[in-house]
Tab-separated table of C-alpha atoms in Angstrom:
chain	number	residue	atom	x	y	z
T	330	MET	CA	7.505	7.626	-7.321
T	331	ILE	CA	3.684	7.410	-6.489
T	332	ASP	CA	2.859	6.270	-2.976
T	333	LEU	CA	-0.891	5.531	-2.733
T	334	HIS	CA	-1.101	4.348	0.899
T	335	THR	CA	0.143	6.748	3.867
T	336	HIS	CA	-0.990	7.740	7.077
T	337	VAL	CA	0.403	11.438	7.041
T	338	LEU	CA	-2.435	13.376	7.331
T	339	PRO	CA	-2.132	14.795	10.944
T	340	GLY	CA	-3.957	13.926	14.169
T	341	VAL	CA	-6.774	11.582	12.769
T	342	ASP	CA	-5.592	8.077	13.361
T	343	ASP	CA	-2.482	6.310	14.463
T	344	GLY	CA	-0.181	7.829	11.669
T	345	SER	CA	1.237	11.402	11.915
T	346	PRO	CA	0.123	13.217	15.124
T	347	ASN	CA	0.320	16.573	13.853
T	348	GLN	CA	0.859	18.934	10.939
T	349	GLU	CA	4.600	19.639	11.835
T	350	ASN	CA	5.669	15.935	11.635
T	351	SER	CA	3.867	15.430	8.441
T	352	VAL	CA	5.671	18.186	6.745
T	353	ARG	CA	8.887	16.893	7.807
T	354	VAL	CA	7.782	13.288	6.487
T	355	LEU	CA	6.812	15.052	3.020
T	356	GLU	CA	10.418	16.713	2.944
T	357	ARG	CA	11.820	13.323	3.258
T	358	MET	CA	9.481	11.939	0.543
T	359	VAL	CA	10.313	14.564	-1.995
T	360	ALA	CA	13.902	14.214	-1.228
T	361	ASP	CA	13.398	10.468	-1.959
T	362	GLY	CA	11.729	11.026	-5.168
T	363	VAL	CA	8.137	10.930	-4.182
T	364	THR	CA	5.913	13.096	-6.393
T	365	GLU	CA	2.328	12.092	-5.740
T	366	LEU	CA	1.233	10.529	-2.321
T	367	ALA	CA	-2.168	9.637	-0.996
T	368	CYS	CA	-3.527	10.111	2.336
T	369	THR	CA	-5.132	7.110	3.313
T	370	PRO	CA	-6.647	7.828	7.064
T	371	HIS	CA	-8.300	4.240	8.473
T	372	LEU	CA	-11.994	3.879	8.062
T	373	LYS	CA	-14.257	1.025	9.099
T	374	ALA	CA	-16.491	0.240	6.341
T	375	SER	CA	-19.321	0.038	8.751
T	376	ARG	CA	-18.470	3.868	9.268
T	377	ALA	CA	-18.801	4.801	5.702
T	378	PRO	CA	-21.737	6.531	5.550
T	379	GLN	CA	-20.078	8.787	8.546
T	380	ALA	CA	-16.987	9.317	7.141
T	381	PRO	CA	-15.378	12.541	8.282
T	382	VAL	CA	-14.987	13.559	4.599
T	383	ALA	CA	-15.647	17.402	5.437
T	384	GLU	CA	-12.874	17.416	8.180
T	385	HIS	CA	-10.275	15.452	6.201
T	386	THR	CA	-10.693	17.721	3.235
T	387	ALA	CA	-9.767	20.598	5.435
T	388	LEU	CA	-7.049	19.162	6.981
T	389	LEU	CA	-6.020	18.116	3.392
T	390	GLU	CA	-5.829	21.516	2.064
T	391	SER	CA	-3.871	23.027	5.092
T	392	LEU	CA	-1.374	20.348	4.841
T	393	ARG	CA	-1.179	20.908	0.815
T	394	ALA	CA	-0.397	24.628	1.795
T	395	ALA	CA	2.401	23.539	4.070
T	396	ALA	CA	3.938	20.872	1.919
T	397	PRO	CA	7.173	21.586	0.199
T	398	PRO	CA	7.111	22.082	-3.503
T	399	GLY	CA	7.151	18.930	-5.770
T	400	ILE	CA	4.667	16.473	-4.402
T	401	LYS	CA	0.998	16.340	-5.403
T	402	LEU	CA	-1.433	15.177	-2.680
T	403	HIS	CA	-4.736	13.076	-2.949
T	404	ARG	CA	-7.665	12.173	-0.872
T	405	GLY	CA	-8.504	8.784	0.035
T	406	PHE	CA	-9.506	6.061	3.065
T	407	GLU	CA	-7.892	2.874	3.808
T	408	ILE	CA	-11.209	1.016	4.492
T	409	MET	CA	-11.362	-1.909	6.806
T	410	LEU	CA	-13.886	-4.398	5.627
T	411	ASP	CA	-15.652	-5.418	9.023
T	412	CYS	CA	-19.242	-5.847	7.726
T	413	VAL	CA	-21.202	-7.310	4.707
T	414	ASP	CA	-22.739	-5.717	1.765
T	415	CYS	CA	-21.297	-2.187	2.759
T	416	ASP	CA	-21.910	0.358	0.165
T	417	LEU	CA	-18.605	2.133	-0.407
T	418	SER	CA	-19.522	3.707	-3.890
T	419	ASP	CA	-19.252	7.294	-2.472
T	420	PRO	CA	-16.519	9.134	-4.539
T	421	ALA	CA	-15.198	10.638	-1.456
T	422	LEU	CA	-14.127	7.270	0.226
T	423	ALA	CA	-12.117	6.413	-3.308
T	424	ILE	CA	-8.420	7.393	-4.037
T	425	ALA	CA	-8.226	10.888	-5.620
T	426	GLY	CA	-11.923	10.390	-6.673
T	427	THR	CA	-11.428	7.364	-8.969
T	428	LYS	CA	-13.133	4.095	-8.939
T	429	THR	CA	-10.426	2.913	-6.407
T	430	VAL	CA	-10.957	1.991	-3.031
T	431	LEU	CA	-7.822	1.043	-0.680
T	432	VAL	CA	-9.288	-1.823	1.575
T	433	GLU	CA	-8.205	-3.758	4.411
T	434	PHE	CA	-9.224	-7.096	5.886
T	435	PRO	CA	-9.735	-7.062	9.823
T	436	ARG	CA	-6.738	-8.411	11.459
T	437	GLY	CA	-6.521	-12.368	12.442
T	438	PRO	CA	-7.691	-15.002	10.293
T	439	LEU	CA	-8.601	-13.728	6.563
T	440	PRO	CA	-12.580	-13.925	6.483
T	441	LEU	CA	-14.000	-16.968	4.832
T	442	ASP	CA	-16.219	-14.274	2.550
T	443	ALA	CA	-13.091	-12.525	1.667
T	444	THR	CA	-13.353	-13.233	-1.715
T	445	ASP	CA	-16.919	-12.262	-1.981
T	446	GLN	CA	-16.829	-9.013	-0.469
T	447	LEU	CA	-14.132	-8.200	-3.028
T	448	LEU	CA	-16.680	-9.469	-5.508
T	449	ARG	CA	-19.583	-7.196	-4.164
T	450	LEU	CA	-17.155	-4.314	-4.435
T	451	ARG	CA	-16.598	-5.066	-7.936
T	452	THR	CA	-20.433	-5.208	-8.478
T	453	GLN	CA	-20.422	-1.726	-7.079
T	454	GLY	CA	-18.267	-0.496	-10.076
T	455	LEU	CA	-15.228	-0.266	-7.933
T	456	ARG	CA	-11.717	-1.467	-7.911
T	457	PRO	CA	-10.370	-3.014	-4.820
T	458	LEU	CA	-6.798	-2.202	-4.000
T	459	ILE	CA	-6.031	-4.614	-1.392
T	460	ALA	CA	-3.613	-3.110	1.095
T	461	HIS	CA	-0.886	-5.681	2.262
T	462	PRO	CA	-2.043	-8.914	1.316
T	463	GLU	CA	1.083	-10.803	2.747
T	464	ARG	CA	-0.127	-9.810	6.224
T	465	TYR	CA	-3.127	-11.490	6.668
T	466	ARG	CA	-3.429	-14.917	8.163
T	467	GLY	CA	-4.432	-17.825	5.869
T	468	ILE	CA	-3.594	-15.897	2.764
T	469	SER	CA	-2.562	-18.383	-0.099
T	470	PHE	CA	-1.196	-17.632	-3.521
T	471	ASP	CA	-4.222	-19.305	-5.150
T	472	LYS	CA	-6.332	-16.947	-3.501
T	473	LEU	CA	-4.518	-14.123	-4.734
T	474	TYR	CA	-4.648	-15.330	-8.444
T	475	ILE	CA	-8.465	-15.516	-7.720
T	476	TRP	CA	-8.514	-11.861	-6.265
T	477	ARG	CA	-6.474	-10.742	-9.627
T	478	ASP	CA	-8.978	-12.410	-11.849
T	479	LEU	CA	-11.795	-10.518	-9.947
T	480	GLY	CA	-10.195	-7.202	-11.129
T	481	ALA	CA	-8.617	-6.643	-7.631
T	482	VAL	CA	-5.211	-4.817	-7.571
T	483	LEU	CA	-2.497	-6.237	-5.074
T	484	GLN	CA	-0.590	-3.368	-3.220
T	485	GLY	CA	2.539	-4.984	-1.353
T	486	ASP	CA	4.144	-3.490	1.924
T	487	ALA	CA	7.442	-1.845	0.645
T	488	LEU	CA	9.120	-2.360	3.938
T	489	MET	CA	7.988	-6.018	4.365
T	490	LEU	CA	10.180	-6.907	1.594
T	491	LEU	CA	13.103	-5.980	3.857
T	492	SER	CA	11.944	-7.647	6.803
T	493	SER	CA	12.233	-11.192	8.014
T	494	GLY	CA	9.667	-14.041	9.011
T	495	LYS	CA	6.884	-15.676	6.928
T	496	LYS	CA	5.202	-12.702	6.384
T	497	ALA	CA	8.107	-11.219	4.553
T	498	ASP	CA	9.026	-14.635	2.759
T	499	PHE	CA	5.152	-14.409	1.310
T	500	SER	CA	5.967	-11.075	0.180
T	501	ARG	CA	8.886	-11.694	-1.580
T	502	LYS	CA	7.750	-14.754	-2.904
T	503	MET	CA	4.790	-12.248	-4.457
T	504	LEU	CA	7.423	-10.609	-6.366
T	505	GLU	CA	9.011	-14.154	-7.827
T	506	LEU	CA	5.634	-14.970	-8.933
T	507	GLY	CA	4.673	-11.623	-10.415
T	508	LEU	CA	1.950	-11.319	-7.899
T	509	MET	CA	2.250	-7.652	-6.806
T	510	ASP	CA	0.588	-5.142	-8.752
T	511	ILE	CA	1.610	-1.894	-6.854
T	512	LEU	CA	3.997	-1.096	-3.898
T	513	ALA	CA	3.347	1.480	-1.308
T	514	SER	CA	5.065	2.729	2.067
T	515	ASP	CA	2.169	2.445	4.710
T	516	ASN	CA	3.945	5.341	6.311
T	517	HIS	CA	2.565	6.336	9.464
T	518	GLY	CA	4.433	9.681	10.061
T	519	ASP	CA	7.492	7.833	10.553
T	520	ARG	CA	10.884	6.906	8.198
T	521	ARG	CA	9.127	4.303	6.023
T	522	SER	CA	9.802	5.113	2.682
T	523	LEU	CA	9.636	3.585	-1.127
T	524	GLN	CA	13.466	4.731	-1.758
T	525	THR	CA	15.056	2.068	0.406
T	526	VAL	CA	13.067	-0.888	-1.312
T	527	ARG	CA	13.964	1.011	-4.756
T	528	LEU	CA	17.636	0.604	-4.164
T	529	TRP	CA	17.139	-3.068	-2.819
T	530	LEU	CA	15.278	-4.110	-5.877
T	531	SER	CA	17.858	-2.078	-8.206
T	532	GLU	CA	20.667	-4.248	-6.575
T	533	LEU	CA	18.586	-7.508	-7.441
T	534	GLY	CA	18.395	-6.255	-11.167
T	535	GLY	CA	14.760	-5.201	-10.653
T	536	GLU	CA	14.767	-1.726	-12.198
T	537	LYS	CA	11.970	-2.714	-14.595
T	538	GLN	CA	9.811	-4.105	-11.849
T	539	THR	CA	10.468	-1.166	-9.593
T	540	ARG	CA	9.438	1.288	-12.415
T	541	ILE	CA	6.149	-0.727	-12.605
T	542	LEU	CA	5.471	-0.893	-9.117
T	543	THR	CA	6.119	2.535	-8.092
T	544	GLN	CA	5.698	4.822	-10.953
T	545	LEU	CA	3.501	3.171	-14.091
T	546	ASN	CA	1.017	1.384	-12.101
T	547	PRO	CA	0.257	4.049	-9.250
T	548	ALA	CA	-0.053	6.462	-12.367
T	549	HIS	CA	-2.336	4.045	-14.408
T	550	LEU	CA	-4.480	3.506	-11.220
T	551	LEU	CA	-5.027	7.331	-10.799
T	552	ALA	CA	-5.929	7.672	-14.167
T	553	GLY	CA	-8.286	4.705	-14.641
T	554	GLU	CA	-6.441	2.562	-17.036
T	555	ALA	CA	-5.211	-0.908	-17.117
T	556	LEU	CA	-2.117	-1.733	-15.084
T	557	VAL	CA	1.037	-3.317	-16.627
T	558	PRO	CA	1.957	-6.732	-15.989
T	559	VAL	CA	4.897	-6.991	-13.324
T	560	PRO	CA	7.495	-9.484	-14.597
T	561	PRO	CA	8.308	-12.099	-12.012
T	562	LEU	CA	11.651	-11.394	-10.270
T	563	LYS	CA	13.677	-14.314	-9.718
T	564	GLU	CA	15.635	-15.271	-6.871
T	565	ARG	CA	19.485	-15.166	-7.644
T	566	ARG	CA	22.032	-17.387	-5.627
T	567	GLY	CA	21.024	-16.149	-2.300
T	568	ILE	CA	21.273	-12.597	-3.095
T	569	TRP	CA	18.096	-11.574	-1.716
T	570	GLN	CA	18.868	-12.939	1.757
T	571	ARG	CA	22.048	-10.635	1.697
T	572	LEU	CA	20.362	-7.663	0.498
T	573	THR	CA	17.423	-8.211	2.823
T	574	GLN	CA	20.211	-8.153	5.653
T	575	LEU	CA	22.175	-5.301	4.653
T	576	PHE	CA	19.124	-2.947	3.957
T	577	SER	CA	16.645	-4.202	6.577
T	578	ARG	CA	16.395	-2.409	10.379
T	579	THR	CA	13.458	-3.438	11.553
T	580	PRO	CA	11.663	-7.274	11.741
T	581	ASP	CA	8.206	-6.215	10.926
T	582	PRO	CA	6.459	-3.079	9.227
T	583	GLU	CA	3.850	-3.087	11.894
T	584	GLU	CA	6.144	-2.808	14.452
T	585	VAL	CA	7.651	0.766	13.322
T	586	THR	CA	6.920	3.776	15.485
T	587	ASP	CA	10.049	6.150	15.030
T	588	VAL	CA	8.966	9.427	14.223
């Protein structure tokens, strides 16, 4: 599996506090079958010209040297779109030097110009990878279709699929509609992993969807290739709810703090 949204670069944001913890996280991920991972610390778009690229590169090299064998680490940022007309074209801001930038919107109501912001990124030659779209207040399926038409990629939060509440319901509906392109853990130096949701999806008969969401599409994104459409995964006789109760341990991914 390939996980393109994590906060395991040590000591730079609200993620992993130190390298020792980051190595433990990477060891668990390797055991789960993760072969590639992007370190994507938080960054505000308004601060993009001052992004600590050199500092993060040094930390990443140190983490690579300490990481267990069998996992490849990529550089990137999770960029908060907090300004209008921000220039994110510097390759150092993208994931693994590609044309793909992992972006998120501020907490609270979805900005009225959210679609325009994504369009501006497209005019910069960038492919927006939208982090956890199910979390944004005011999001709708119609808007996700529009974002898709603009060339944006929708990255679901793996743990949200196993959670409860309106955001989780929206996330699972995205799967039903074939509106999710990629899954990521959004690990913050804790136990969040793609493995649990992979098992959950397998129980639903979603082996094909799982392979596309966690392997093929992340690999295509890193290679700058077109993504594979994810077939809709339909609910079957309430099995979603039963499996969610079986696998879920936390009510909301944003509340996970276990290190």
